[in-house]
């Protein structure tokens, strides 16, 4: 393949073609079958922005389930006052996508790096269809990608960006799982503490989202939801309703399934802690591999597994792909396959999912099986590449330079 300036010449052309397709979809010039995914922006986000402009969070809206810095993303269309709210949001999301692509392409041109990461992002994101541009998750992913790419050399930047990302949507805190330098953790603590205090003082209800998140149920696309889909086909009397901002199951045993999901997530966190205690080999790619694995594990075990969550996973897989020594190729490929199935499930086939018919259940079974397999594969790879066989647990000292040569000097 011909290369221009150190990267494949086809990469920018592929980006332009696929992003034009995404813009045509979100601007409704071309439509896919199924639900209109853009209403979250034009109705929900825009409604929140009107409340936020008054200096308060949406305290009476249980669908507001995001940390306080999410207000910045929701208010961001004001940066383009010459456009309407939804068009401005889509343009800004496209610009965030361009920033991610540029960061990955630049990282791939550095000595000892690979353009594979940029290709994973450029080719993988469009597999989700219009959902990729119709949620603010891409903006959060841009922060996470920047954090991981900076983290191998600038631990303070890693910590600050991870904390800022967590104030946007919580999950970027998992970027620190593989960080071994104390400076990264201190930077994260200062950024998170300062940001949280600022929002708490200046805007009422900054942390009301915690109660709303606590009360969420079992979403229809989650692993637990799949269990209830099957039970529904055998006569389970529950129902599918719009609840706490997502389509959830309500009925007998639904609460128990939700608690089981929380237990699985707790188990995943315990495994990550065990890994951290036993890991002794940290290479340049370990920081990204650990973040990818952690987010995969917590995503598949969550009570909610929304389509936009795949944006996070594609972004993290792309960062891993920038490192030729990373062994996450298989789980990354499984995530991309899951993204394509997700498009078929939502928005194209979502009516079948809601009805729990054979087609809808089959799509969910395939998508979730791909993600579970990816999570287990990534966890197995991370363990084998960092934990010597038969090694005893060894506490990780964040200040130990001999064991942190990959995650920041």
Short mmCIF file of C-alpha atoms in Angstrom, two decimals:
data_model
loop_
_atom_site.label_atom_id
_atom_site.label_comp_id
_atom_site.label_asym_id
_atom_site.label_seq_id
_atom_site.Cartn_x
_atom_site.Cartn_y
_atom_site.Cartn_z
CA UNK A 1 0.00 0.00 0.00
CA UNK A 2 1.30 3.43 -0.90
CA UNK A 3 2.12 5.66 1.99
CA UNK A 4 2.05 9.44 2.25
CA UNK A 5 3.84 11.22 5.07
CA UNK A 6 4.28 7.99 7.01
CA UNK A 7 0.67 6.80 6.95
CA UNK A 8 -1.44 4.85 4.44
CA UNK A 9 -2.68 7.17 1.71
CA UNK A 10 -6.10 5.49 1.84
CA UNK A 11 -6.71 6.46 5.49
CA UNK A 12 -7.87 10.10 5.00
CA UNK A 13 -9.98 9.13 2.00
CA UNK A 14 -11.63 6.36 3.98
CA UNK A 15 -12.31 8.79 6.82
CA UNK A 16 -13.92 11.32 4.49
CA UNK A 17 -16.12 8.75 2.77
CA UNK A 18 -17.33 7.06 5.94
CA UNK A 19 -17.88 10.29 7.86
CA UNK A 20 -19.87 11.75 4.99
CA UNK A 21 -22.08 8.69 5.27
CA UNK A 22 -22.49 9.21 9.03
CA UNK A 23 -23.38 12.88 8.55
CA UNK A 24 -25.93 12.02 5.88
CA UNK A 25 -27.51 9.59 8.35
CA UNK A 26 -27.70 11.94 11.34
CA UNK A 27 -28.94 14.81 9.18
CA UNK A 28 -31.65 12.44 7.91
CA UNK A 29 -30.67 12.88 4.25
CA UNK A 30 -30.42 9.10 4.19
CA UNK A 31 -32.36 6.99 6.68
CA UNK A 32 -31.91 3.49 8.03
CA UNK A 33 -34.87 1.30 8.96
CA UNK A 34 -35.89 1.39 12.60
CA UNK A 35 -35.87 4.04 15.29
CA UNK A 36 -34.65 7.59 14.76
CA UNK A 37 -31.57 7.74 16.97
CA UNK A 38 -31.18 11.51 16.59
CA UNK A 39 -34.14 12.36 18.84
CA UNK A 40 -31.92 12.00 21.90
CA UNK A 41 -30.07 15.07 20.66
CA UNK A 42 -32.94 17.14 19.27
CA UNK A 43 -35.31 16.44 22.18
CA UNK A 44 -33.52 15.17 25.29
CA UNK A 45 -30.13 16.90 25.01
CA UNK A 46 -31.68 20.15 23.83
CA UNK A 47 -34.16 20.08 26.71
CA UNK A 48 -31.35 19.54 29.20
CA UNK A 49 -29.37 22.40 27.67
CA UNK A 50 -32.23 24.80 28.33
CA UNK A 51 -32.24 23.83 32.01
CA UNK A 52 -28.45 23.94 32.29
CA UNK A 53 -28.36 27.44 30.85
CA UNK A 54 -30.37 28.54 33.87
CA UNK A 55 -27.50 27.50 36.14
CA UNK A 56 -28.92 24.23 37.50
CA UNK A 57 -28.80 20.56 36.62
CA UNK A 58 -32.06 18.79 35.60
CA UNK A 59 -32.95 17.86 39.19
CA UNK A 60 -36.45 16.64 38.37
CA UNK A 61 -35.48 14.53 35.37
CA UNK A 62 -34.48 10.95 36.27
CA UNK A 63 -33.04 10.50 32.78
CA UNK A 64 -30.18 12.85 33.75
CA UNK A 65 -27.72 10.19 34.91
CA UNK A 66 -24.39 11.75 34.12
CA UNK A 67 -21.57 13.34 36.15
CA UNK A 68 -21.49 17.15 36.31
CA UNK A 69 -19.00 17.80 33.49
CA UNK A 70 -21.48 16.23 31.08
CA UNK A 71 -23.08 19.68 31.15
CA UNK A 72 -20.15 20.90 29.06
CA UNK A 73 -20.94 18.41 26.30
CA UNK A 74 -24.64 19.15 26.41
CA UNK A 75 -24.02 22.91 26.23
CA UNK A 76 -21.29 22.65 23.57
CA UNK A 77 -23.58 23.37 20.57
CA UNK A 78 -23.67 26.97 21.80
CA UNK A 79 -20.14 27.21 20.36
CA UNK A 80 -21.78 27.23 16.92
CA UNK A 81 -24.63 29.73 17.38
CA UNK A 82 -25.18 30.03 13.62
CA UNK A 83 -26.51 26.44 13.60
CA UNK A 84 -29.48 24.88 15.32
CA UNK A 85 -28.86 22.76 18.41
CA UNK A 86 -28.87 19.32 16.75
CA UNK A 87 -26.87 20.31 13.64
CA UNK A 88 -24.27 22.01 15.84
CA UNK A 89 -24.02 18.93 18.03
CA UNK A 90 -23.46 16.65 15.02
CA UNK A 91 -20.78 18.95 13.61
CA UNK A 92 -18.97 19.07 16.97
CA UNK A 93 -19.15 15.30 17.26
CA UNK A 94 -17.64 14.98 13.80
CA UNK A 95 -14.84 17.34 14.85
CA UNK A 96 -14.20 15.21 17.94
CA UNK A 97 -14.04 12.18 15.63
CA UNK A 98 -11.52 14.02 13.45
CA UNK A 99 -9.43 14.80 16.53
CA UNK A 100 -9.39 11.13 17.57
CA UNK A 101 -8.43 10.07 14.06
CA UNK A 102 -5.64 12.64 13.95
CA UNK A 103 -4.26 11.60 17.34
CA UNK A 104 -4.23 7.93 16.36
CA UNK A 105 -2.70 8.63 12.95
CA UNK A 106 0.02 10.76 14.54
CA UNK A 107 0.71 8.10 17.17
CA UNK A 108 0.96 5.47 14.44
CA UNK A 109 3.67 7.43 12.64
CA UNK A 110 6.02 7.46 15.63
CA UNK A 111 8.95 5.02 15.67
CA UNK A 112 7.94 1.59 16.85
CA UNK A 113 4.23 2.29 16.44
CA UNK A 114 1.61 1.09 13.95
CA UNK A 115 -1.10 2.67 11.81
CA UNK A 116 -3.35 -0.27 12.73
CA UNK A 117 -4.87 1.75 15.55
CA UNK A 118 -5.98 4.55 13.24
CA UNK A 119 -7.52 1.99 10.90
CA UNK A 120 -9.44 0.33 13.75
CA UNK A 121 -11.02 3.67 14.58
CA UNK A 122 -11.60 4.95 11.05
CA UNK A 123 -13.08 1.70 9.78
CA UNK A 124 -14.68 0.55 13.02
CA UNK A 125 -16.68 3.57 14.18
CA UNK A 126 -18.99 3.69 11.11
CA UNK A 127 -20.09 0.13 11.87
CA UNK A 128 -22.31 1.61 14.60
CA UNK A 129 -24.16 3.79 12.10
CA UNK A 130 -25.75 7.09 13.20
CA UNK A 131 -25.55 6.21 16.90
CA UNK A 132 -21.85 7.10 16.78
CA UNK A 133 -22.65 10.77 16.13
CA UNK A 134 -25.97 10.98 17.97
CA UNK A 135 -24.60 10.59 21.50
CA UNK A 136 -21.94 12.54 23.40
CA UNK A 137 -19.94 9.37 24.07
CA UNK A 138 -17.62 10.15 21.17
CA UNK A 139 -16.54 13.35 22.91
CA UNK A 140 -15.73 11.37 26.05
CA UNK A 141 -13.84 8.80 24.00
CA UNK A 142 -11.74 11.59 22.49
CA UNK A 143 -10.62 12.57 25.99
CA UNK A 144 -9.86 8.93 26.84
CA UNK A 145 -7.81 8.37 23.68
CA UNK A 146 -5.79 11.52 24.33
CA UNK A 147 -5.19 10.40 27.92
CA UNK A 148 -3.88 6.96 26.96
CA UNK A 149 -1.69 8.22 24.13
CA UNK A 150 -0.14 10.79 26.46
CA UNK A 151 0.09 8.42 29.40
CA UNK A 152 3.19 6.50 28.37
CA UNK A 153 5.29 9.68 28.62
CA UNK A 154 3.22 12.17 30.61
CA UNK A 155 1.61 10.51 33.64
CA UNK A 156 0.28 13.81 34.96
CA UNK A 157 -1.57 14.40 31.69
CA UNK A 158 -2.94 10.88 31.86
CA UNK A 159 -4.25 11.48 35.37
CA UNK A 160 -5.78 14.86 34.60
CA UNK A 161 -7.51 13.71 31.42
CA UNK A 162 -8.74 10.47 33.00
CA UNK A 163 -10.25 12.46 35.87
CA UNK A 164 -11.84 14.97 33.51
CA UNK A 165 -13.23 12.09 31.47
CA UNK A 166 -14.65 10.54 34.63
CA UNK A 167 -16.42 13.83 35.36
CA UNK A 168 -17.92 13.53 31.88
CA UNK A 169 -19.07 9.91 32.07
CA UNK A 170 -17.41 7.94 34.91
CA UNK A 171 -15.89 5.08 32.88
CA UNK A 172 -12.60 6.87 31.98
CA UNK A 173 -11.52 6.41 35.60
CA UNK A 174 -10.69 2.86 34.47
CA UNK A 175 -7.88 4.26 32.32
CA UNK A 176 -5.84 4.40 35.52
CA UNK A 177 -6.00 0.65 36.13
CA UNK A 178 -2.64 0.13 34.46
CA UNK A 179 -0.99 3.36 35.64
CA UNK A 180 2.04 2.69 37.84
CA UNK A 181 3.26 6.19 38.56
CA UNK A 182 2.09 8.05 41.64
CA UNK A 183 2.05 11.28 39.65
CA UNK A 184 -0.81 9.98 37.50
CA UNK A 185 -2.94 9.15 40.52
CA UNK A 186 -2.18 12.45 42.28
CA UNK A 187 -3.00 14.41 39.15
CA UNK A 188 -6.27 12.50 38.81
CA UNK A 189 -7.19 13.14 42.44
CA UNK A 190 -6.50 16.86 42.19
CA UNK A 191 -8.41 17.24 38.92
CA UNK A 192 -11.39 15.20 40.06
CA UNK A 193 -11.56 16.89 43.45
CA UNK A 194 -11.21 20.37 42.05
CA UNK A 195 -13.71 19.79 39.26
CA UNK A 196 -16.29 18.18 41.53
CA UNK A 197 -15.97 20.98 44.08
CA UNK A 198 -16.35 23.63 41.38
CA UNK A 199 -19.55 22.11 40.02
CA UNK A 200 -20.95 21.48 43.51
CA UNK A 201 -20.46 25.12 44.47
CA UNK A 202 -21.62 26.75 41.24
CA UNK A 203 -24.55 24.57 40.12
CA UNK A 204 -27.23 22.93 42.31
CA UNK A 205 -27.73 19.19 41.93
CA UNK A 206 -24.30 18.32 40.57
CA UNK A 207 -24.46 14.83 42.07
CA UNK A 208 -28.17 14.06 41.85
CA UNK A 209 -27.27 11.64 39.07
CA UNK A 210 -25.95 9.16 41.64
CA UNK A 211 -29.44 8.41 42.97
CA UNK A 212 -30.85 8.14 39.46
CA UNK A 213 -28.11 5.68 38.47
CA UNK A 214 -28.67 3.62 41.62
CA UNK A 215 -32.31 3.10 40.78
CA UNK A 216 -31.81 1.90 37.23
CA UNK A 217 -33.09 -1.54 36.30
CA UNK A 218 -32.14 -4.25 33.80
CA UNK A 219 -31.87 -2.79 30.32
CA UNK A 220 -33.15 -4.92 27.44
CA UNK A 221 -29.77 -5.09 25.65
CA UNK A 222 -27.71 -6.21 28.65
CA UNK A 223 -26.61 -9.73 29.56
CA UNK A 224 -29.26 -9.83 32.26
CA UNK A 225 -31.79 -8.56 29.76
CA UNK A 226 -30.95 -11.47 27.49
CA UNK A 227 -31.90 -13.86 30.29
CA UNK A 228 -35.27 -12.15 30.64
CA UNK A 229 -35.81 -12.15 26.87
CA UNK A 230 -35.49 -15.93 26.89
CA UNK A 231 -37.70 -16.21 29.98
CA UNK A 232 -40.29 -14.03 28.27
CA UNK A 233 -40.51 -16.46 25.39
CA UNK A 234 -41.35 -19.17 27.92
CA UNK A 235 -44.14 -17.21 29.57
CA UNK A 236 -42.41 -14.81 31.95
CA UNK A 237 -45.08 -12.17 32.70
CA UNK A 238 -42.85 -9.08 32.87
CA UNK A 239 -42.98 -6.14 30.50
CA UNK A 240 -40.68 -3.83 28.57
CA UNK A 241 -41.01 -0.15 29.52
CA UNK A 242 -39.15 3.12 29.11
CA UNK A 243 -37.73 3.59 32.59
CA UNK A 244 -34.95 5.89 33.87
CA UNK A 245 -34.03 6.92 30.35
CA UNK A 246 -33.64 3.45 28.84
CA UNK A 247 -35.83 0.56 27.76
CA UNK A 248 -35.87 -1.85 30.71
CA UNK A 249 -37.56 -4.97 31.95
CA UNK A 250 -39.97 -4.71 34.87
CA UNK A 251 -41.55 -7.69 36.54
CA UNK A 252 -40.83 -10.73 38.72
CA UNK A 253 -37.12 -11.46 39.23
CA UNK A 254 -36.03 -8.40 37.21
CA UNK A 255 -34.61 -6.87 40.39
CA UNK A 256 -32.75 -10.08 41.17
CA UNK A 257 -31.20 -10.10 37.70
CA UNK A 258 -30.09 -6.50 38.25
CA UNK A 259 -28.43 -7.44 41.54
CA UNK A 260 -26.69 -10.34 39.83
CA UNK A 261 -25.28 -7.90 37.27
CA UNK A 262 -23.97 -5.67 40.06
CA UNK A 263 -22.35 -8.74 41.63
CA UNK A 264 -20.70 -9.63 38.33
CA UNK A 265 -19.35 -6.09 38.03
CA UNK A 266 -17.98 -6.34 41.57
CA UNK A 267 -16.34 -9.62 40.61
CA UNK A 268 -14.75 -7.98 37.58
CA UNK A 269 -13.33 -5.22 39.79
CA UNK A 270 -11.93 -7.84 42.18
CA UNK A 271 -10.23 -9.60 39.26
CA UNK A 272 -8.71 -6.31 38.14
CA UNK A 273 -7.40 -5.70 41.67
CA UNK A 274 -5.92 -9.21 41.77
CA UNK A 275 -4.31 -8.65 38.38
CA UNK A 276 -2.79 -5.42 39.58
CA UNK A 277 -1.35 -7.08 42.67
CA UNK A 278 0.24 -9.87 40.64
CA UNK A 279 1.34 -8.07 37.48
CA UNK A 280 5.11 -7.52 37.28
CA UNK A 281 5.74 -6.92 33.57
CA UNK A 282 4.68 -3.50 32.30
CA UNK A 283 5.42 -2.75 28.66
CA UNK A 284 4.58 0.36 26.60
CA UNK A 285 1.25 -1.16 25.56
CA UNK A 286 0.19 -2.39 29.01
CA UNK A 287 -1.52 0.86 30.00
CA UNK A 288 -3.83 0.72 26.96
CA UNK A 289 -4.34 -3.06 27.18
CA UNK A 290 -5.37 -2.79 30.83
CA UNK A 291 -7.78 0.06 30.14
CA UNK A 292 -9.35 -1.82 27.21
CA UNK A 293 -9.74 -4.95 29.31
CA UNK A 294 -11.18 -3.11 32.31
CA UNK A 295 -13.78 -1.24 30.27
CA UNK A 296 -14.72 -4.42 28.41
CA UNK A 297 -15.26 -6.33 31.65
CA UNK A 298 -17.32 -3.58 33.28
CA UNK A 299 -19.33 -3.03 30.10
CA UNK A 300 -20.42 -6.61 29.60
CA UNK A 301 -21.34 -7.07 33.26
CA UNK A 302 -23.32 -3.84 33.53
CA UNK A 303 -27.09 -3.64 34.01
CA UNK A 304 -27.09 -1.39 30.94
CA UNK A 305 -25.35 -2.18 27.65
CA UNK A 306 -26.38 0.62 25.33
CA UNK A 307 -25.20 0.72 21.69
CA UNK A 308 -23.10 3.85 22.24
CA UNK A 309 -20.91 1.96 24.72
CA UNK A 310 -19.27 0.37 21.69
CA UNK A 311 -17.81 3.79 20.84
CA UNK A 312 -15.68 3.55 24.00
CA UNK A 313 -14.50 0.06 23.17
CA UNK A 314 -13.59 0.90 19.58
CA UNK A 315 -11.59 3.91 20.78
CA UNK A 316 -9.67 1.90 23.37
CA UNK A 317 -9.08 -0.96 20.92
CA UNK A 318 -7.67 1.61 18.49
CA UNK A 319 -5.17 2.88 21.06
CA UNK A 320 -4.05 -0.70 21.69
CA UNK A 321 -3.66 -1.13 17.94
CA UNK A 322 -1.07 1.66 17.85
CA UNK A 323 1.34 -0.70 19.65
CA UNK A 324 2.61 -3.58 17.46
CA UNK A 325 3.46 -5.61 20.57
CA UNK A 326 -0.10 -5.47 21.92
CA UNK A 327 -1.85 -8.82 21.73
CA UNK A 328 -5.37 -7.40 21.72
CA UNK A 329 -5.96 -8.03 18.02
CA UNK A 330 -8.46 -10.82 18.63
CA UNK A 331 -10.64 -9.00 21.19
CA UNK A 332 -10.47 -5.86 19.03
CA UNK A 333 -11.76 -7.81 16.02
CA UNK A 334 -14.56 -9.25 18.16
CA UNK A 335 -15.54 -5.74 19.28
CA UNK A 336 -15.72 -4.56 15.67
CA UNK A 337 -17.90 -7.55 14.81
CA UNK A 338 -20.10 -6.72 17.80
CA UNK A 339 -20.40 -3.14 16.55
CA UNK A 340 -21.79 -4.33 13.22
CA UNK A 341 -24.28 -6.62 14.95
CA UNK A 342 -25.20 -3.73 17.24
CA UNK A 343 -26.19 -1.67 14.20
CA UNK A 344 -28.48 -4.50 13.09
CA UNK A 345 -29.92 -4.65 16.61
CA UNK A 346 -30.22 -0.88 17.08
CA UNK A 347 -31.70 0.96 15.38
CA UNK A 348 -32.48 -1.42 12.52
CA UNK A 349 -33.99 -4.32 14.46
CA UNK A 350 -34.88 -2.71 17.78
CA UNK A 351 -38.58 -3.43 17.38
CA UNK A 352 -37.70 -7.13 17.34
CA UNK A 353 -35.64 -6.71 20.50
CA UNK A 354 -38.53 -5.02 22.30
CA UNK A 355 -40.86 -7.82 21.25
CA UNK A 356 -38.36 -10.52 22.31
CA UNK A 357 -39.03 -12.38 19.07
CA UNK A 358 -36.62 -14.99 17.71
CA UNK A 359 -34.80 -12.54 15.45
CA UNK A 360 -34.33 -9.95 18.18
CA UNK A 361 -33.12 -12.50 20.72
CA UNK A 362 -30.72 -14.01 18.16
CA UNK A 363 -29.19 -10.60 17.45
CA UNK A 364 -28.72 -9.89 21.15
CA UNK A 365 -27.31 -13.35 21.77
CA UNK A 366 -24.75 -12.90 18.99
CA UNK A 367 -23.78 -9.34 19.98
CA UNK A 368 -23.41 -10.15 23.67
CA UNK A 369 -21.59 -13.42 22.97
CA UNK A 370 -19.05 -11.50 20.88
CA UNK A 371 -18.52 -8.97 23.67
CA UNK A 372 -18.23 -11.59 26.41
CA UNK A 373 -15.73 -13.53 24.32
CA UNK A 374 -13.78 -10.33 23.69
CA UNK A 375 -13.71 -9.52 27.41
CA UNK A 376 -12.54 -12.98 28.42
CA UNK A 377 -9.94 -13.03 25.65
CA UNK A 378 -8.60 -9.60 26.62
CA UNK A 379 -8.45 -10.58 30.30
CA UNK A 380 -6.62 -13.80 29.52
CA UNK A 381 -4.14 -11.99 27.27
CA UNK A 382 -3.50 -9.25 29.82
CA UNK A 383 -2.87 -11.77 32.57
CA UNK A 384 -0.52 -13.93 30.50
CA UNK A 385 1.49 -10.96 29.26
CA UNK A 386 2.05 -9.38 32.67
CA UNK A 387 1.85 -12.10 35.32
CA UNK A 388 4.63 -14.73 35.31
CA UNK A 389 3.41 -18.29 35.75
CA UNK A 390 3.38 -19.25 39.42
CA UNK A 391 4.13 -15.72 40.60
CA UNK A 392 3.07 -14.82 44.11
CA UNK A 393 1.08 -11.64 44.73
CA UNK A 394 3.39 -8.63 44.80
CA UNK A 395 2.10 -5.18 45.76
CA UNK A 396 2.65 -2.57 43.04
CA UNK A 397 4.50 0.51 44.19
CA UNK A 398 3.46 3.44 42.01
CA UNK A 399 6.86 4.99 42.53
CA UNK A 400 8.85 1.89 41.51
CA UNK A 401 10.59 2.87 38.24
CA UNK A 402 11.74 -0.68 37.54
CA UNK A 403 8.16 -1.87 37.25
CA UNK A 404 6.69 1.15 35.52
CA UNK A 405 8.89 1.69 32.51
CA UNK A 406 5.88 1.59 30.22
CA UNK A 407 3.38 3.80 31.92
CA UNK A 408 5.25 7.00 32.45
CA UNK A 409 8.66 8.29 33.45
#
